[in-house]
Amino acid sequence: MSVPTDLKYTAEHEWVRIADGRAVVGITEYAQAQLGDVVYVELPKVGDTLRAGKAFGVVESVKAVSDLYSPLTAKVAATNQALIDVPETVNGDPYGEGWMVALDLDGAEGLDALLDAAAYEGLIGG
Amino acid sequence: MKRTPLHQAHVALGARMIEFGGWEMPVWYAGIQAEHHAVRQRAGLFDVSHMGEFIVHEADSTAFLRRVLTNDAALLEVGQAHYSLLTNAAGGTVDDLLVYRLPAGKKGGAVYLLVVNAGNIDKDLAWLRSQVGPGERVKIDDRSPSTALIALQGPRSALILSELTAMDVWHMPYYHFARGEVAGVQALVSRTGYTGEDGFEVMAANEDITAVWNAALKAGAAHEIQPCGLGSRDSLRIEACMPLYGHELGDDISALEAGLGFFVKLDKPAMNGLERLRRERLEGPARKMVCLELLDRGIPRQGYPILAGGQPVGEVTSGLLSPTLDKAVGMGFVPVAHAALGTELAVDIRGRAVPARVVKRPFYKRAEG
């Protein structure tokens, strides 16, 4: 399983892409494979403040509900509304169209605690 | 963790394995939804060897089973099976199971096979043995460790099974069974299942089951058979509103509360829990299992509160986004005042009251013929 080297990660299997003053967040290939068919995604509202390490939404497979954990303390700048109607995108393109929220990097905290690809790969035994 | 004799076959097929009731079992191979649709539209093959098998026999076996089970074993002919519930003294449920009446043995008395839930094997065995009265001539043998069981389910099941055996599976009536050779090994074949589709279950000795499993997959390939895990087994049974012990059934839940009155025969001299079940049959139970369809976004899950007028009145016991109906549905228990068809309730999903309506049972019923 390949872990993209240009992203940062959390131990709870979220990825973070830092670009253009935002941190885009999704779940990893490993996480989607563990979950199986994603059938429902619940996301926060734009403007909500997320807390690093705290649950900010859920992703549900046929069988189970899993919390999404925020990698940063930051404000939500955008959410991926397309996932509301087509949640299976999380399975098909977890690092691309399956993104979940974009956080505003202005005033964000917790960036230093994120894992790099090698550390995350070690975590999942890759 | 215990493994079934098909463990290697699952690994070879790329199954994702999970722990279930002390067993390492496949939860899916291709994905729960793909497996679910395969069973509804074509055929699916499940390993359910973790389930328990007991033989109940000797002279007083029928009287014994009539006393410990809600259904009436005396109604079974040889070659017939039925669903039944094992009750405790208070009328709650120890387990739900299938009872097969086998041909009589040498020692006299009817011989029965009980197929019980994997997680309840030890508890059931201890309970059954504790219920044998002084001088009562009944023996309970646990055959679980040496017995394997697979389920072939879906509209193409008879077609596939007929290629593995000379037995006339096409004309086997629902809830009947026969013994014979399947894929070159001795097996017990019943027209039973837990999916809401036509289908069969094939029981054989541990050492013989892999031959049946492989032959079914081989013969089924032309009919697009799919190996299926416990994930789709659960999603299929929820659509069919079949109870699962630990969800819709438990020590304090009676068969009548769970809406299983058809399997409760009270015309008996004695039965565990008879008092409560007779009262509930006469007066109706105080709470009932309801089938709920959600009217807004969200998926009901076990343990979520069911609300009436904003107040909690019960809990969801099972729920999912139904792959066949593409609706969020669930089962749960509420006081009878809130159980009528069409009643508007709500499910508390992580603090959000999502409107729901009580609908007819089951959510999914296959077309006849």
Short mmCIF file of C-alpha atoms in Angstrom, two decimals:
data_model
loop_
_atom_site.label_atom_id
_atom_site.label_comp_id
_atom_site.label_asym_id
_atom_site.label_seq_id
_atom_site.Cartn_x
_atom_site.Cartn_y
_atom_site.Cartn_z
CA MET A 1 0.00 0.00 0.00
CA SER A 2 1.61 3.26 -1.09
CA VAL A 3 1.61 6.22 1.27
CA PRO A 4 1.96 9.54 -0.63
CA THR A 5 5.14 11.28 0.50
CA ASP A 6 3.84 14.82 -0.03
CA LEU A 7 1.19 14.52 2.71
CA LYS A 8 1.20 14.62 6.52
CA TYR A 9 -0.70 12.08 8.64
CA THR A 10 -2.30 11.41 12.02
CA ALA A 11 -2.15 8.18 13.98
CA GLU A 12 -5.94 7.99 13.46
CA HIS A 13 -5.43 7.61 9.67
CA GLU A 14 -6.27 11.11 8.46
CA TRP A 15 -4.07 12.73 5.84
CA VAL A 16 -3.34 16.46 5.55
CA ARG A 17 -2.31 18.33 2.40
CA ILE A 18 -0.85 21.77 3.09
CA ALA A 19 -1.30 24.17 0.17
CA ASP A 20 -2.45 27.71 -0.54
CA GLY A 21 -2.97 28.65 3.11
CA ARG A 22 -5.22 25.67 3.74
CA ALA A 23 -4.91 22.19 5.19
CA VAL A 24 -7.07 19.75 3.23
CA VAL A 25 -8.01 16.67 5.26
CA GLY A 26 -9.20 13.20 4.30
CA ILE A 27 -8.76 9.59 5.38
CA THR A 28 -5.98 7.36 4.11
CA GLU A 29 -6.08 4.47 1.67
CA TYR A 30 -5.40 2.18 4.61
CA ALA A 31 -8.37 3.63 6.54
CA GLN A 32 -10.82 3.27 3.64
CA ALA A 33 -9.70 -0.31 3.07
CA GLN A 34 -10.25 -1.09 6.75
CA LEU A 35 -13.71 0.51 6.71
CA GLY A 36 -15.01 -1.11 3.56
CA ASP A 37 -17.92 0.42 1.63
CA VAL A 38 -18.49 3.94 2.90
CA VAL A 39 -22.22 4.71 2.85
CA TYR A 40 -22.50 7.90 4.88
CA VAL A 41 -20.33 10.88 5.76
CA GLU A 42 -21.18 13.56 8.29
CA LEU A 43 -19.07 16.73 8.16
CA PRO A 44 -18.85 19.95 10.24
CA LYS A 45 -20.07 23.34 9.05
CA VAL A 46 -17.89 25.95 7.41
CA GLY A 47 -16.76 28.31 10.17
CA ASP A 48 -16.75 25.64 12.91
CA THR A 49 -13.54 25.48 14.92
CA LEU A 50 -12.07 21.98 15.13
CA ARG A 51 -9.78 20.86 17.95
CA ALA A 52 -6.72 18.75 17.25
CA GLY A 53 -7.32 15.14 18.26
CA LYS A 54 -11.07 15.65 18.74
CA ALA A 55 -13.82 14.09 16.64
CA PHE A 56 -15.18 16.43 13.95
CA GLY A 57 -17.42 14.13 11.94
CA VAL A 58 -18.19 10.53 11.17
CA VAL A 59 -17.76 8.13 8.33
CA GLU A 60 -20.05 5.11 8.27
CA SER A 61 -19.57 1.84 6.48
CA VAL A 62 -22.37 -0.70 6.05
CA LYS A 63 -21.34 -2.22 9.34
CA ALA A 64 -19.87 0.47 11.55
CA VAL A 65 -19.60 4.11 12.54
CA SER A 66 -16.12 5.63 12.80
CA ASP A 67 -15.22 9.07 14.10
CA LEU A 68 -13.09 11.44 12.08
CA TYR A 69 -10.40 13.13 14.18
CA SER A 70 -9.14 16.60 13.45
CA PRO A 71 -5.40 16.76 12.74
CA LEU A 72 -5.27 20.45 13.73
CA THR A 73 -6.93 23.08 15.84
CA ALA A 74 -8.30 25.29 13.09
CA LYS A 75 -11.39 26.80 11.46
CA VAL A 76 -13.25 24.94 8.73
CA ALA A 77 -12.87 26.84 5.45
CA ALA A 78 -14.69 24.35 3.20
CA THR A 79 -16.33 20.93 3.29
CA ASN A 80 -16.69 18.36 0.51
CA GLN A 81 -20.46 18.43 -0.03
CA ALA A 82 -20.15 15.97 -2.91
CA LEU A 83 -19.54 13.22 -0.34
CA ILE A 84 -23.04 13.70 1.08
CA ASP A 85 -24.56 12.21 -2.07
CA VAL A 86 -21.64 10.05 -3.25
CA PRO A 87 -19.92 8.81 -0.07
CA GLU A 88 -18.27 5.91 -1.91
CA THR A 89 -15.84 8.45 -3.40
CA VAL A 90 -13.97 8.01 -0.10
CA ASN A 91 -13.25 4.42 -1.16
CA GLY A 92 -12.49 5.15 -4.78
CA ASP A 93 -10.27 8.23 -4.41
CA PRO A 94 -9.31 8.76 -0.77
CA TYR A 95 -6.42 11.16 -1.49
CA GLY A 96 -8.24 13.15 -4.19
CA GLU A 97 -12.00 13.62 -4.69
CA GLY A 98 -12.59 11.88 -1.37
CA TRP A 99 -11.23 14.82 0.68
CA MET A 100 -13.45 15.83 3.60
CA VAL A 101 -12.66 19.28 4.96
CA ALA A 102 -10.29 22.15 4.24
CA LEU A 103 -9.01 23.99 7.31
CA ASP A 104 -7.82 27.59 7.45
CA LEU A 105 -4.10 27.60 8.25
CA ASP A 106 -4.33 31.15 9.61
CA GLY A 107 -3.99 30.66 13.36
CA ALA A 108 -3.98 26.86 13.05
CA GLU A 109 -2.23 24.82 15.75
CA GLY A 110 -0.84 21.31 15.79
CA LEU A 111 1.09 21.20 12.53
CA ASP A 112 4.27 20.12 14.29
CA ALA A 113 2.62 17.04 15.76
CA LEU A 114 1.67 15.54 12.39
CA LEU A 115 3.48 12.45 11.10
CA ASP A 116 5.41 12.32 7.88
CA ALA A 117 4.83 9.55 5.35
CA ALA A 118 7.64 7.35 6.68
CA ALA A 119 6.34 7.55 10.25
CA TYR A 120 2.79 6.78 9.12
CA GLU A 121 3.93 3.90 6.96
CA GLY A 122 5.74 2.50 9.99
CA LEU A 123 2.54 2.80 11.99
CA ILE A 124 0.44 0.76 9.56
CA GLY A 125 3.21 -1.77 9.08
CA GLY A 126 3.65 -0.82 5.41
CA MET B 1 -9.30 -17.27 18.56
CA LYS B 2 -10.96 -20.34 17.08
CA ARG B 3 -10.81 -20.99 13.35
CA THR B 4 -13.19 -22.92 11.13
CA PRO B 5 -11.96 -25.71 8.83
CA LEU B 6 -12.34 -23.21 5.96
CA HIS B 7 -9.86 -20.72 7.38
CA GLN B 8 -7.22 -21.39 4.72
CA ALA B 9 -9.85 -21.08 1.98
CA HIS B 10 -10.85 -17.64 3.30
CA VAL B 11 -7.27 -16.44 3.43
CA ALA B 12 -6.68 -17.70 -0.11
CA LEU B 13 -9.76 -15.79 -1.29
CA GLY B 14 -8.41 -12.58 0.25
CA ALA B 15 -11.04 -12.30 2.98
CA ARG B 16 -10.82 -9.59 5.60
CA MET B 17 -11.06 -11.47 8.89
CA ILE B 18 -12.56 -10.23 12.17
CA GLU B 19 -13.23 -11.63 15.63
CA PHE B 20 -16.82 -12.73 16.15
CA GLY B 21 -17.96 -14.58 19.28
CA GLY B 22 -14.45 -15.92 19.90
CA TRP B 23 -14.00 -16.97 16.25
CA GLU B 24 -11.83 -15.58 13.50
CA MET B 25 -14.32 -15.19 10.66
CA PRO B 26 -14.44 -13.50 7.25
CA VAL B 27 -16.34 -10.18 7.40
CA TRP B 28 -16.07 -9.63 3.65
CA TYR B 29 -14.16 -10.62 0.53
CA ALA B 30 -15.29 -8.21 -2.21
CA GLY B 31 -17.15 -5.74 0.01
CA ILE B 32 -20.35 -5.98 2.01
CA GLN B 33 -22.53 -4.28 -0.59
CA ALA B 34 -21.27 -6.38 -3.51
CA GLU B 35 -21.85 -9.56 -1.48
CA HIS B 36 -25.27 -8.38 -0.36
CA HIS B 37 -26.39 -7.73 -3.95
CA ALA B 38 -24.90 -11.05 -5.10
CA VAL B 39 -27.19 -12.91 -2.66
CA ARG B 40 -30.28 -10.90 -3.63
CA GLN B 41 -29.65 -11.24 -7.37
CA ARG B 42 -27.54 -14.38 -7.88
CA ALA B 43 -25.91 -16.54 -5.20
CA GLY B 44 -23.63 -16.20 -2.21
CA LEU B 45 -21.67 -18.75 -0.18
CA PHE B 46 -21.15 -18.27 3.57
CA ASP B 47 -19.03 -20.16 6.07
CA VAL B 48 -21.11 -20.47 9.23
CA SER B 49 -19.12 -23.31 10.76
CA HIS B 50 -18.77 -21.29 13.96
CA MET B 51 -22.37 -22.11 14.79
CA GLY B 52 -23.07 -24.83 17.33
CA GLU B 53 -24.66 -28.23 16.76
CA PHE B 54 -26.18 -30.37 19.50
CA ILE B 55 -27.84 -33.77 19.25
CA VAL B 56 -30.73 -34.24 21.69
CA HIS B 57 -31.86 -37.82 21.94
CA GLU B 58 -33.16 -40.80 23.97
CA ALA B 59 -36.66 -41.66 25.18
CA ASP B 60 -37.77 -38.33 26.67
CA SER B 61 -36.20 -36.02 24.09
CA THR B 62 -39.50 -34.71 22.71
CA ALA B 63 -41.01 -33.96 26.13
CA PHE B 64 -37.75 -32.26 27.12
CA LEU B 65 -37.61 -30.00 24.07
CA ARG B 66 -41.29 -29.10 24.40
CA ARG B 67 -40.50 -27.88 27.90
CA VAL B 68 -37.35 -25.87 27.14
CA LEU B 69 -38.23 -24.44 23.69
CA THR B 70 -41.07 -22.12 22.61
CA ASN B 71 -41.98 -24.05 19.47
CA ASP B 72 -43.38 -27.58 19.67
CA ALA B 73 -40.88 -30.25 18.64
CA ALA B 74 -43.71 -32.81 18.61
CA LEU B 75 -45.00 -31.12 15.44
CA LEU B 76 -41.85 -31.98 13.50
CA GLU B 77 -41.78 -34.94 11.16
CA VAL B 78 -38.53 -36.70 10.36
CA GLY B 79 -36.85 -34.59 7.67
CA GLN B 80 -38.40 -31.35 8.85
CA ALA B 81 -36.92 -28.40 10.73
CA HIS B 82 -38.28 -25.32 12.46
CA TYR B 83 -37.19 -22.13 14.19
CA SER B 84 -37.53 -22.09 17.97
CA LEU B 85 -36.40 -20.15 21.03
CA LEU B 86 -34.73 -21.41 24.17
CA THR B 87 -36.36 -19.61 27.11
CA ASN B 88 -35.23 -18.99 30.65
CA ALA B 89 -37.51 -19.40 33.68
CA ALA B 90 -38.65 -15.78 33.44
CA GLY B 91 -39.63 -16.10 29.76
CA GLY B 92 -36.60 -14.23 28.43
CA THR B 93 -34.50 -15.75 25.68
CA VAL B 94 -31.36 -17.86 26.20
CA ASP B 95 -30.87 -18.31 22.45
CA ASP B 96 -32.70 -18.78 19.17
CA LEU B 97 -32.05 -21.87 17.10
CA LEU B 98 -33.17 -24.32 14.47
CA VAL B 99 -34.47 -27.75 15.47
CA TYR B 100 -34.14 -30.59 12.94
CA ARG B 101 -35.88 -33.90 13.53
CA LEU B 102 -33.51 -36.67 12.47
CA PRO B 103 -34.39 -40.33 11.88
CA ALA B 104 -34.80 -42.27 15.16
CA GLY B 105 -31.75 -43.96 16.64
CA LYS B 106 -31.34 -47.38 18.20
CA LYS B 107 -32.07 -46.28 21.75
CA GLY B 108 -35.64 -45.18 21.07
CA GLY B 109 -37.08 -41.71 21.32
CA ALA B 110 -36.90 -39.00 18.69
CA VAL B 111 -33.49 -37.63 17.72
CA TYR B 112 -33.12 -33.89 17.22
CA LEU B 113 -30.36 -31.67 15.92
CA LEU B 114 -30.18 -28.15 17.35
CA VAL B 115 -28.22 -25.46 15.52
CA VAL B 116 -27.38 -22.61 17.88
CA ASN B 117 -25.50 -19.30 17.82
CA ALA B 118 -21.70 -19.53 18.05
CA GLY B 119 -21.42 -17.11 20.94
CA ASN B 120 -23.97 -19.05 22.97
CA ILE B 121 -22.71 -22.63 22.61
CA ASP B 122 -21.32 -23.00 26.14
CA LYS B 123 -24.20 -21.13 27.76
CA ASP B 124 -26.84 -23.14 25.87
CA LEU B 125 -25.21 -26.44 26.66
CA ALA B 126 -24.98 -25.64 30.37
CA TRP B 127 -28.57 -24.40 30.43
CA LEU B 128 -29.96 -27.39 28.52
CA ARG B 129 -28.11 -29.86 30.76
CA SER B 130 -29.33 -28.05 33.88
CA GLN B 131 -32.91 -28.49 32.67
CA VAL B 132 -32.82 -32.28 32.49
CA GLY B 133 -35.07 -33.51 35.32
CA PRO B 134 -34.17 -36.35 37.71
CA GLY B 135 -34.72 -39.65 35.96
CA GLU B 136 -35.51 -37.93 32.68
CA ARG B 137 -34.11 -39.99 29.80
CA VAL B 138 -32.49 -37.40 27.57
CA LYS B 139 -28.94 -36.91 26.36
CA ILE B 140 -27.42 -33.77 24.89
CA ASP B 141 -24.25 -34.29 22.82
CA ASP B 142 -22.23 -31.31 21.62
CA ARG B 143 -21.18 -31.96 18.03
CA SER B 144 -19.99 -28.39 17.41
CA PRO B 145 -16.24 -29.10 17.46
CA SER B 146 -16.45 -31.68 14.66
CA THR B 147 -19.25 -30.16 12.55
CA ALA B 148 -18.96 -27.60 9.77
CA LEU B 149 -21.77 -25.65 8.14
CA ILE B 150 -21.97 -23.53 5.00
CA ALA B 151 -24.90 -21.57 3.57
CA LEU B 152 -25.58 -21.26 -0.15
CA GLN B 153 -28.10 -18.45 -0.55
CA GLY B 154 -29.77 -16.59 -3.38
CA PRO B 155 -32.06 -17.25 -6.37
CA ARG B 156 -29.45 -19.40 -8.16
CA SER B 157 -28.78 -21.63 -5.11
CA ALA B 158 -30.81 -24.64 -6.29
CA LEU B 159 -29.22 -24.42 -9.72
CA ILE B 160 -25.72 -24.51 -8.25
CA LEU B 161 -26.40 -27.13 -5.58
CA SER B 162 -28.05 -29.45 -8.11
CA GLU B 163 -24.70 -29.63 -9.91
CA LEU B 164 -23.02 -30.98 -6.76
CA THR B 165 -25.45 -33.71 -5.80
CA ALA B 166 -27.89 -36.30 -7.11
CA MET B 167 -30.32 -35.26 -4.36
CA ASP B 168 -33.51 -33.61 -5.64
CA VAL B 169 -32.83 -30.18 -4.17
CA TRP B 170 -35.32 -28.50 -6.54
CA HIS B 171 -38.26 -30.19 -4.81
CA MET B 172 -36.98 -29.95 -1.27
CA PRO B 173 -39.65 -27.92 0.56
CA TYR B 174 -38.69 -24.89 2.63
CA TYR B 175 -37.59 -25.94 6.16
CA HIS B 176 -37.04 -29.56 5.15
CA PHE B 177 -33.77 -31.44 4.89
CA ALA B 178 -32.22 -34.67 3.68
CA ARG B 179 -28.93 -36.50 3.99
CA GLY B 180 -26.94 -37.48 0.98
CA GLU B 181 -23.75 -37.11 -0.96
CA VAL B 182 -22.67 -33.60 -1.94
CA ALA B 183 -19.41 -33.08 -3.82
CA GLY B 184 -18.48 -36.66 -2.95
CA VAL B 185 -18.92 -36.35 0.83
CA GLN B 186 -21.75 -37.19 3.23
CA ALA B 187 -23.77 -34.09 4.10
CA LEU B 188 -27.03 -32.89 5.57
CA VAL B 189 -28.74 -30.42 3.24
CA SER B 190 -31.59 -28.21 4.43
CA ARG B 191 -33.59 -25.57 2.61
CA THR B 192 -32.98 -22.93 5.24
CA GLY B 193 -31.10 -19.69 5.63
CA TYR B 194 -30.77 -16.31 7.23
CA THR B 195 -30.91 -13.93 4.27
CA GLY B 196 -34.55 -13.67 3.15
CA GLU B 197 -33.68 -15.46 -0.11
CA ASP B 198 -34.17 -19.00 -1.27
CA GLY B 199 -31.20 -21.09 -0.24
CA PHE B 200 -29.68 -24.10 1.43
CA GLU B 201 -27.42 -24.93 4.32
CA VAL B 202 -25.01 -27.83 4.00
CA MET B 203 -23.63 -29.51 7.09
CA ALA B 204 -20.70 -31.91 6.96
CA ALA B 205 -17.80 -33.14 9.03
CA ASN B 206 -14.93 -30.65 9.43
CA GLU B 207 -12.64 -32.69 7.20
CA ASP B 208 -15.25 -32.85 4.41
CA ILE B 209 -16.49 -29.26 4.24
CA THR B 210 -13.68 -27.85 2.10
CA ALA B 211 -14.65 -30.23 -0.70
CA VAL B 212 -18.22 -28.87 -0.64
CA TRP B 213 -17.07 -25.24 -0.39
CA ASN B 214 -14.67 -25.54 -3.32
CA ALA B 215 -17.14 -27.48 -5.46
CA ALA B 216 -19.85 -24.86 -4.83
CA LEU B 217 -17.53 -22.03 -5.84
CA LYS B 218 -16.42 -23.95 -8.93
CA ALA B 219 -19.92 -24.91 -10.06
CA GLY B 220 -21.17 -21.46 -9.05
CA ALA B 221 -18.60 -19.56 -11.10
CA ALA B 222 -20.76 -19.80 -14.23
CA HIS B 223 -23.67 -18.46 -12.16
CA GLU B 224 -21.63 -15.59 -10.68
CA ILE B 225 -21.53 -16.95 -7.14
CA GLN B 226 -19.80 -14.76 -4.55
CA PRO B 227 -18.16 -15.89 -1.30
CA CYS B 228 -19.82 -13.80 1.42
CA GLY B 229 -18.74 -12.77 4.91
CA LEU B 230 -20.50 -12.00 8.15
CA GLY B 231 -20.98 -8.36 7.07
CA SER B 232 -23.47 -9.20 4.35
CA ARG B 233 -24.95 -11.97 6.47
CA ASP B 234 -25.89 -9.21 8.93
CA SER B 235 -27.10 -6.71 6.33
CA LEU B 236 -29.23 -9.37 4.61
CA ARG B 237 -30.84 -10.57 7.84
CA ILE B 238 -31.62 -6.99 8.91
CA GLU B 239 -33.45 -6.31 5.63
CA ALA B 240 -35.42 -9.52 6.20
CA CYS B 241 -36.06 -8.45 9.85
CA MET B 242 -34.64 -11.70 11.20
CA PRO B 243 -33.55 -11.30 14.83
CA LEU B 244 -29.96 -11.67 15.96
CA TYR B 245 -29.22 -12.75 19.51
CA GLY B 246 -27.62 -9.87 21.41
CA HIS B 247 -29.60 -7.40 19.31
CA GLU B 248 -33.30 -8.25 18.98
CA LEU B 249 -33.11 -11.14 21.47
CA GLY B 250 -31.60 -11.40 24.92
CA ASP B 251 -32.03 -12.70 28.45
CA ASP B 252 -34.75 -10.14 29.22
CA ILE B 253 -36.48 -10.10 25.82
CA SER B 254 -39.33 -12.53 25.20
CA ALA B 255 -40.16 -14.12 21.87
CA LEU B 256 -43.48 -12.27 21.85
CA GLU B 257 -41.86 -8.89 22.43
CA ALA B 258 -39.59 -9.66 19.50
CA GLY B 259 -42.63 -10.35 17.30
CA LEU B 260 -41.90 -14.08 17.02
CA GLY B 261 -45.30 -15.31 18.24
CA PHE B 262 -45.60 -17.67 15.28
CA PHE B 263 -42.84 -19.76 16.86
CA VAL B 264 -44.40 -19.81 20.34
CA LYS B 265 -46.72 -22.76 21.07
CA LEU B 266 -48.26 -22.51 24.52
CA ASP B 267 -50.58 -25.53 24.45
CA LYS B 268 -48.24 -27.52 26.69
CA PRO B 269 -48.40 -28.85 30.23
CA ALA B 270 -45.17 -27.09 31.20
CA MET B 271 -42.59 -24.83 29.63
CA ASN B 272 -39.91 -22.46 30.88
CA GLY B 273 -41.34 -18.95 30.95
CA LEU B 274 -44.86 -20.21 30.27
CA GLU B 275 -46.45 -17.77 32.72
CA ARG B 276 -45.00 -14.66 31.10
CA LEU B 277 -45.57 -15.85 27.56
CA ARG B 278 -49.22 -16.76 28.30
CA ARG B 279 -49.77 -13.35 29.88
CA GLU B 280 -48.13 -11.56 26.96
CA ARG B 281 -50.18 -13.57 24.48
CA LEU B 282 -53.42 -12.69 26.30
CA GLU B 283 -52.71 -9.07 27.13
CA GLY B 284 -50.01 -8.27 24.61
CA PRO B 285 -46.46 -7.47 25.68
CA ALA B 286 -45.72 -4.07 27.25
CA ARG B 287 -43.07 -3.30 24.61
CA LYS B 288 -42.61 -4.54 21.08
CA MET B 289 -40.02 -4.70 18.40
CA VAL B 290 -40.71 -2.18 15.67
CA CYS B 291 -39.28 -1.70 12.21
CA LEU B 292 -38.28 1.90 11.59
CA GLU B 293 -37.62 3.74 8.37
CA LEU B 294 -35.73 7.01 8.73
CA LEU B 295 -37.28 10.01 7.02
CA ASP B 296 -34.14 12.15 6.95
CA ARG B 297 -30.38 11.64 6.62
CA GLY B 298 -28.66 9.36 9.13
CA ILE B 299 -28.26 5.67 9.92
CA PRO B 300 -29.76 4.12 13.06
CA ARG B 301 -27.30 1.93 14.99
CA GLN B 302 -27.53 -0.37 17.99
CA GLY B 303 -27.92 1.59 21.23
CA TYR B 304 -29.21 4.83 19.69
CA PRO B 305 -32.25 6.15 21.64
CA ILE B 306 -35.68 6.04 19.99
CA LEU B 307 -37.64 9.22 20.79
CA ALA B 308 -41.38 9.92 21.01
CA GLY B 309 -42.31 13.57 21.44
CA GLY B 310 -38.64 14.30 22.10
CA GLN B 311 -38.41 11.83 25.00
CA PRO B 312 -36.48 8.53 24.89
CA VAL B 313 -38.88 5.57 24.83
CA GLY B 314 -36.61 2.79 23.60
CA GLU B 315 -33.42 1.85 21.78
CA VAL B 316 -32.35 0.75 18.33
CA THR B 317 -31.12 -2.86 18.30
CA SER B 318 -29.88 -3.10 14.67
CA GLY B 319 -29.77 -0.69 11.77
CA LEU B 320 -28.12 0.07 8.47
CA LEU B 321 -28.44 1.79 5.15
CA SER B 322 -30.32 -0.95 3.32
CA PRO B 323 -28.34 -1.87 0.19
CA THR B 324 -31.45 -3.24 -1.55
CA LEU B 325 -33.89 -0.45 -0.64
CA ASP B 326 -31.35 2.40 -0.40
CA LYS B 327 -33.08 3.59 2.78
CA ALA B 328 -31.85 3.86 6.35
CA VAL B 329 -33.77 1.31 8.39
CA GLY B 330 -33.55 -0.20 11.83
CA MET B 331 -35.22 -2.35 14.43
CA GLY B 332 -35.74 -1.49 18.06
CA PHE B 333 -38.05 -1.85 21.03
CA VAL B 334 -40.67 0.69 22.16
CA PRO B 335 -43.73 0.61 24.47
CA VAL B 336 -46.80 -0.66 22.58
CA ALA B 337 -48.33 2.84 22.67
CA HIS B 338 -45.66 3.86 20.14
CA ALA B 339 -45.53 0.64 18.13
CA ALA B 340 -48.49 1.00 15.74
CA LEU B 341 -47.73 1.05 12.00
CA GLY B 342 -47.31 4.60 10.77
CA THR B 343 -46.37 6.03 14.18
CA GLU B 344 -43.95 8.94 13.82
CA LEU B 345 -40.96 8.60 16.11
CA ALA B 346 -37.37 9.81 15.94
CA VAL B 347 -33.93 8.29 16.40
CA ASP B 348 -31.33 10.23 18.35
CA ILE B 349 -28.28 10.06 16.09
CA ARG B 350 -25.35 11.62 17.95
CA GLY B 351 -27.61 14.28 19.46
CA ARG B 352 -29.72 14.92 16.37
CA ALA B 353 -33.38 13.78 16.41
CA VAL B 354 -33.91 12.22 12.99
CA PRO B 355 -37.60 11.59 12.18
CA ALA B 356 -38.58 7.95 11.66
CA ARG B 357 -41.75 6.04 10.94
CA VAL B 358 -42.90 2.60 12.12
CA VAL B 359 -43.25 0.47 8.98
CA LYS B 360 -44.37 -3.06 8.14
CA ARG B 361 -42.14 -6.03 8.88
CA PRO B 362 -40.03 -7.10 7.03
CA PHE B 363 -38.25 -4.31 5.16
CA TYR B 364 -37.51 -6.71 2.34
CA LYS B 365 -39.47 -9.74 1.16
CA ARG B 366 -38.50 -11.66 -1.94
CA ALA B 367 -40.99 -11.99 -4.78
CA GLU B 368 -42.75 -15.37 -4.75
CA GLY B 369 -41.85 -18.02 -7.29
#
